[in-house]
Amino acid sequence: MAMSPWLQDLREQLPVTRQWVYMNTGSSGPVPEPALAAMDQAARALSAAGPGREATVRESEARLEAIRQDLGRFLGCSAERLCYTQNTSDGIAKVVAGLSWRPGDEVITSELEHGSGLLPFAYLRDRFGVRVRLLRPRDGARLTPDELREALTPRTRLICMSHVSYATGARQPVEAAAEMARGHGALLLVDGAQSAGVLPLELETLGADAYAVPGQKWLLGPEGTGVLYISPRAQEHVAPTSIAWASVEHGEGPYEPLSYRLKGSAGRYELATLSLPLLEGLRASVAVLEGIGRRVVWERVATLTGRLKEGLAARPWVQLITPAAAELAAGLVTFNLKGWPAPEVVRLLAERYRVVGRWVPHPQAVRLSVHVFNTEDEVDQVLRALDELASERGSGA
């Protein structure tokens, strides 16, 4: 199938596409050449200018704020509501640890969550006596607003949910959860690991109190980057777990060693020196996606995942887990090849067919990530590979 010029250009910026059918962006996305160049240029410029010179420091601070503005525009929120993080887990941990917990407080989460959306609450349970209401969705893939509503009690202080489940690929009812949280005086913390960069987000109007975004997945940025969106309402309740010079305002008055004033922005959750080269890389990756268009990215992902899910659903030896409807999913597609352990399928797809995916443990399943740089031919190649595997054990056509 012929590629459009923009898609061909994008794939040329991603060398991995020359040797692999790369469908593991949900773990870590390939970094485009312009982002690699931006990182290299920033690192060399800093070294040449002298990173500790006052003029260089001021310039770096200005560039970091410009990057924050660009990320805010892409994510649909004010830049002052974003703080830099290392990844999604870092953002989630800042919120969870920043709340003041008491014995008997309750958290609602579910079995659909990544460990980073579960382990902090196990720790709260053991350390503070917080009750964790761990929901199991009735359909095994997606929570419903009714299931959330039934779990709410007067002691609920926080709802933590993924926008898109890393395990099932199903989009979760974030908007409904935000409304419920507000009505009960609770906060909503969203894991955006599998949504930011594929769904066209408007965080300012979505309703979440906090939204953790990684740079290295669907945004195609370098590892070690991310942002946390935190609303003014959440900022009133989430204290910085620690502070340092980057957390506070620096006035012109006399030096008072134990006096400080926290920043009024989300910058209060940052501590000290950030990596300008890494963040310039993230900005360049986001610029690549922005050049394509957020809506174009999502529409293409929806088309490709629709093609893959339709092909999987048509094969009786495949169990499709991710919802078929585009409005209930995003770029992840999880499934099982009946009679095959998921880890073995993932291994054979890579070894025999050069298809890179991963498997998830609960429910154990094969997970493929379909991003804007993938192609219809690659989707069809995956389906043919699965047919060949299925025929080996007599389960295929």
mmCIF file of C-alpha atoms in Angstrom, residues 120-277:
data_model
loop_
_atom_site.group_PDB
_atom_site.id
_atom_site.type_symbol
_atom_site.label_atom_id
_atom_site.label_comp_id
_atom_site.label_asym_id
_atom_site.label_seq_id
_atom_site.Cartn_x
_atom_site.Cartn_y
_atom_site.Cartn_z
ATOM 1 C CA PRO A 120 1.895 3.251 46.226
ATOM 2 C CA PHE A 121 -1.468 2.315 47.738
ATOM 3 C CA ALA A 122 -0.230 -0.965 49.148
ATOM 4 C CA TYR A 123 2.451 1.121 50.853
ATOM 5 C CA LEU A 124 -0.168 3.554 52.189
ATOM 6 C CA ARG A 125 -2.185 0.624 53.499
ATOM 7 C CA ASP A 126 0.789 -0.816 55.352
ATOM 8 C CA ARG A 127 2.155 2.504 56.603
ATOM 9 C CA PHE A 128 -0.951 4.537 57.418
ATOM 10 C CA GLY A 129 -3.846 2.105 57.552
ATOM 11 C CA VAL A 130 -5.427 3.429 54.357
ATOM 12 C CA ARG A 131 -8.111 1.183 52.909
ATOM 13 C CA VAL A 132 -7.587 0.274 49.238
ATOM 14 C CA ARG A 133 -10.745 -0.570 47.327
ATOM 15 C CA LEU A 134 -9.375 -2.673 44.471
ATOM 16 C CA LEU A 135 -12.063 -3.018 41.820
ATOM 17 C CA ARG A 136 -12.361 -5.892 39.378
ATOM 18 C CA PRO A 137 -14.315 -4.765 36.293
ATOM 19 C CA ARG A 138 -17.234 -7.022 35.516
ATOM 20 C CA ASP A 139 -16.295 -7.337 31.852
ATOM 21 C CA GLY A 140 -12.602 -7.811 32.692
ATOM 22 C CA ALA A 141 -11.478 -4.905 30.500
ATOM 23 C CA ARG A 142 -13.125 -1.622 31.423
ATOM 24 C CA LEU A 143 -14.603 -0.060 34.540
ATOM 25 C CA THR A 144 -18.065 1.434 34.213
ATOM 26 C CA PRO A 145 -19.288 4.608 35.917
ATOM 27 C CA ASP A 146 -21.713 2.460 37.932
ATOM 28 C CA GLU A 147 -18.876 0.301 39.269
ATOM 29 C CA LEU A 148 -17.036 3.412 40.382
ATOM 30 C CA ARG A 149 -20.152 4.927 41.927
ATOM 31 C CA GLU A 150 -20.825 1.776 43.948
ATOM 32 C CA ALA A 151 -17.299 1.920 45.401
ATOM 33 C CA LEU A 152 -17.508 5.536 46.605
ATOM 34 C CA THR A 153 -17.978 6.161 50.317
ATOM 35 C CA PRO A 154 -17.704 9.256 52.520
ATOM 36 C CA ARG A 155 -14.111 8.139 53.313
ATOM 37 C CA THR A 156 -12.980 8.133 49.669
ATOM 38 C CA ARG A 157 -10.156 10.645 49.236
ATOM 39 C CA LEU A 158 -8.650 9.595 45.935
ATOM 40 C CA ILE A 159 -9.594 7.748 42.760
ATOM 41 C CA CYS A 160 -6.620 6.542 40.732
ATOM 42 C CA MET A 161 -7.234 5.196 37.244
ATOM 43 C CA SER A 162 -5.552 4.978 33.872
ATOM 44 C CA HIS A 163 -7.012 6.863 30.965
ATOM 45 C CA VAL A 164 -6.197 3.743 28.935
ATOM 46 C CA SER A 165 -5.465 0.471 30.717
ATOM 47 C CA TYR A 166 -1.940 -0.747 30.037
ATOM 48 C CA ALA A 167 -3.244 -4.333 30.337
ATOM 49 C CA THR A 168 -6.467 -4.402 28.324
ATOM 50 C CA GLY A 169 -6.091 -1.359 26.088
ATOM 51 C CA ALA A 170 -9.551 -0.182 27.128
ATOM 52 C CA ARG A 171 -10.253 3.507 27.644
ATOM 53 C CA GLN A 172 -11.553 4.179 31.152
ATOM 54 C CA PRO A 173 -14.403 6.578 32.084
ATOM 55 C CA VAL A 174 -12.204 9.453 33.218
ATOM 56 C CA GLU A 175 -14.760 12.211 32.645
ATOM 57 C CA ALA A 176 -17.389 10.408 34.718
ATOM 58 C CA ALA A 177 -14.842 9.665 37.435
ATOM 59 C CA ALA A 178 -13.853 13.345 37.565
ATOM 60 C CA GLU A 179 -17.458 14.373 38.124
ATOM 61 C CA MET A 180 -17.915 11.777 40.861
ATOM 62 C CA ALA A 181 -14.688 12.804 42.590
ATOM 63 C CA ARG A 182 -15.734 16.435 42.691
ATOM 64 C CA GLY A 183 -19.151 15.492 44.044
ATOM 65 C CA HIS A 184 -17.600 13.500 46.885
ATOM 66 C CA GLY A 185 -14.808 15.908 47.753
ATOM 67 C CA ALA A 186 -12.207 13.440 46.482
ATOM 68 C CA LEU A 187 -9.401 13.873 43.946
ATOM 69 C CA LEU A 188 -8.947 12.066 40.641
ATOM 70 C CA LEU A 189 -5.402 11.030 39.693
ATOM 71 C CA VAL A 190 -5.013 9.734 36.132
ATOM 72 C CA ASP A 191 -2.221 7.601 34.697
ATOM 73 C CA GLY A 192 -1.770 9.004 31.186
ATOM 74 C CA ALA A 193 0.957 6.611 30.093
ATOM 75 C CA GLN A 194 -1.099 5.076 27.279
ATOM 76 C CA SER A 195 -3.064 8.123 26.201
ATOM 77 C CA ALA A 196 -0.795 11.179 25.935
ATOM 78 C CA GLY A 197 0.509 11.374 22.381
ATOM 79 C CA VAL A 198 -2.229 9.252 20.849
ATOM 80 C CA LEU A 199 -5.492 10.772 22.130
ATOM 81 C CA PRO A 200 -5.932 14.515 21.482
ATOM 82 C CA LEU A 201 -5.997 15.641 25.114
ATOM 83 C CA GLU A 202 -7.440 18.829 26.605
ATOM 84 C CA LEU A 203 -6.309 18.449 30.203
ATOM 85 C CA GLU A 204 -7.739 21.766 31.337
ATOM 86 C CA THR A 205 -11.276 20.601 30.550
ATOM 87 C CA LEU A 206 -10.929 16.845 31.075
ATOM 88 C CA GLY A 207 -11.667 17.205 34.786
ATOM 89 C CA ALA A 208 -8.789 15.216 36.286
ATOM 90 C CA ASP A 209 -7.128 16.809 39.308
ATOM 91 C CA ALA A 210 -3.751 15.329 38.406
ATOM 92 C CA TYR A 211 -2.606 13.672 35.185
ATOM 93 C CA ALA A 212 0.787 11.950 34.893
ATOM 94 C CA VAL A 213 2.385 11.918 31.441
ATOM 95 C CA PRO A 214 5.543 10.071 30.307
ATOM 96 C CA GLY A 215 7.772 11.480 27.611
ATOM 97 C CA GLN A 216 9.152 8.190 26.341
ATOM 98 C CA LYS A 217 6.029 6.404 25.111
ATOM 99 C CA TRP A 218 3.492 7.813 22.641
ATOM 100 C CA LEU A 219 5.127 11.259 22.705
ATOM 101 C CA LEU A 220 8.247 9.557 21.249
ATOM 102 C CA GLY A 221 10.545 11.456 23.603
ATOM 103 C CA PRO A 222 13.671 10.296 25.405
ATOM 104 C CA GLU A 223 13.553 8.189 28.537
ATOM 105 C CA GLY A 224 13.801 10.136 31.772
ATOM 106 C CA THR A 225 11.269 12.777 30.736
ATOM 107 C CA GLY A 226 7.656 13.485 31.636
ATOM 108 C CA VAL A 227 5.270 16.018 33.085
ATOM 109 C CA LEU A 228 2.614 16.051 35.771
ATOM 110 C CA TYR A 229 -0.482 18.184 35.278
ATOM 111 C CA ILE A 230 -1.896 19.305 38.606
ATOM 112 C CA SER A 231 -4.986 21.481 38.957
ATOM 113 C CA PRO A 232 -5.314 24.420 41.349
ATOM 114 C CA ARG A 233 -7.801 22.337 43.366
ATOM 115 C CA ALA A 234 -5.311 19.491 43.716
ATOM 116 C CA GLN A 235 -2.469 21.843 44.515
ATOM 117 C CA GLU A 236 -4.352 22.914 47.634
ATOM 118 C CA HIS A 237 -4.211 19.337 48.939
ATOM 119 C CA VAL A 238 -0.979 17.913 47.495
ATOM 120 C CA ALA A 239 2.072 19.138 49.397
ATOM 121 C CA PRO A 240 5.563 18.801 47.926
ATOM 122 C CA THR A 241 7.140 15.712 49.460
ATOM 123 C CA SER A 242 10.408 17.626 49.610
ATOM 124 C CA ILE A 243 11.598 21.034 48.514
ATOM 125 C CA ALA A 244 14.841 22.521 47.230
ATOM 126 C CA TRP A 245 15.910 25.683 45.456
ATOM 127 C CA ALA A 246 13.775 25.063 42.350
ATOM 128 C CA SER A 247 10.617 24.676 44.463
ATOM 129 C CA VAL A 248 10.594 28.211 45.828
ATOM 130 C CA GLU A 249 10.425 31.841 44.760
ATOM 131 C CA HIS A 250 13.682 33.753 44.864
ATOM 132 C CA GLY A 251 13.226 37.353 45.910
ATOM 133 C CA GLU A 252 15.653 40.241 45.963
ATOM 134 C CA GLY A 253 15.577 40.832 49.728
ATOM 135 C CA PRO A 254 18.215 39.898 52.318
ATOM 136 C CA TYR A 255 19.180 36.254 52.557
ATOM 137 C CA GLU A 256 17.319 34.341 55.269
ATOM 138 C CA PRO A 257 18.515 30.724 55.339
ATOM 139 C CA LEU A 258 15.328 29.146 56.759
ATOM 140 C CA SER A 259 12.784 31.366 55.034
ATOM 141 C CA TYR A 260 11.015 30.297 51.823
ATOM 142 C CA ARG A 261 7.892 30.802 49.746
ATOM 143 C CA LEU A 262 6.692 27.966 47.531
ATOM 144 C CA LYS A 263 6.118 28.740 43.886
ATOM 145 C CA GLY A 264 2.502 29.424 43.039
ATOM 146 C CA SER A 265 2.771 27.151 40.003
ATOM 147 C CA ALA A 266 3.270 23.402 39.679
ATOM 148 C CA GLY A 267 6.979 24.195 39.682
ATOM 149 C CA ARG A 268 6.790 23.835 43.468
ATOM 150 C CA TYR A 269 6.987 20.057 42.907
ATOM 151 C CA GLU A 270 10.374 20.325 41.170
ATOM 152 C CA LEU A 271 13.596 20.237 43.120
ATOM 153 C CA ALA A 272 16.718 21.285 41.273
ATOM 154 C CA THR A 273 18.646 21.119 38.003
ATOM 155 C CA LEU A 274 16.814 19.559 35.062
ATOM 156 C CA SER A 275 18.331 18.077 31.901
ATOM 157 C CA LEU A 276 17.837 20.681 29.210
ATOM 158 C CA PRO A 277 19.089 18.320 26.444
#
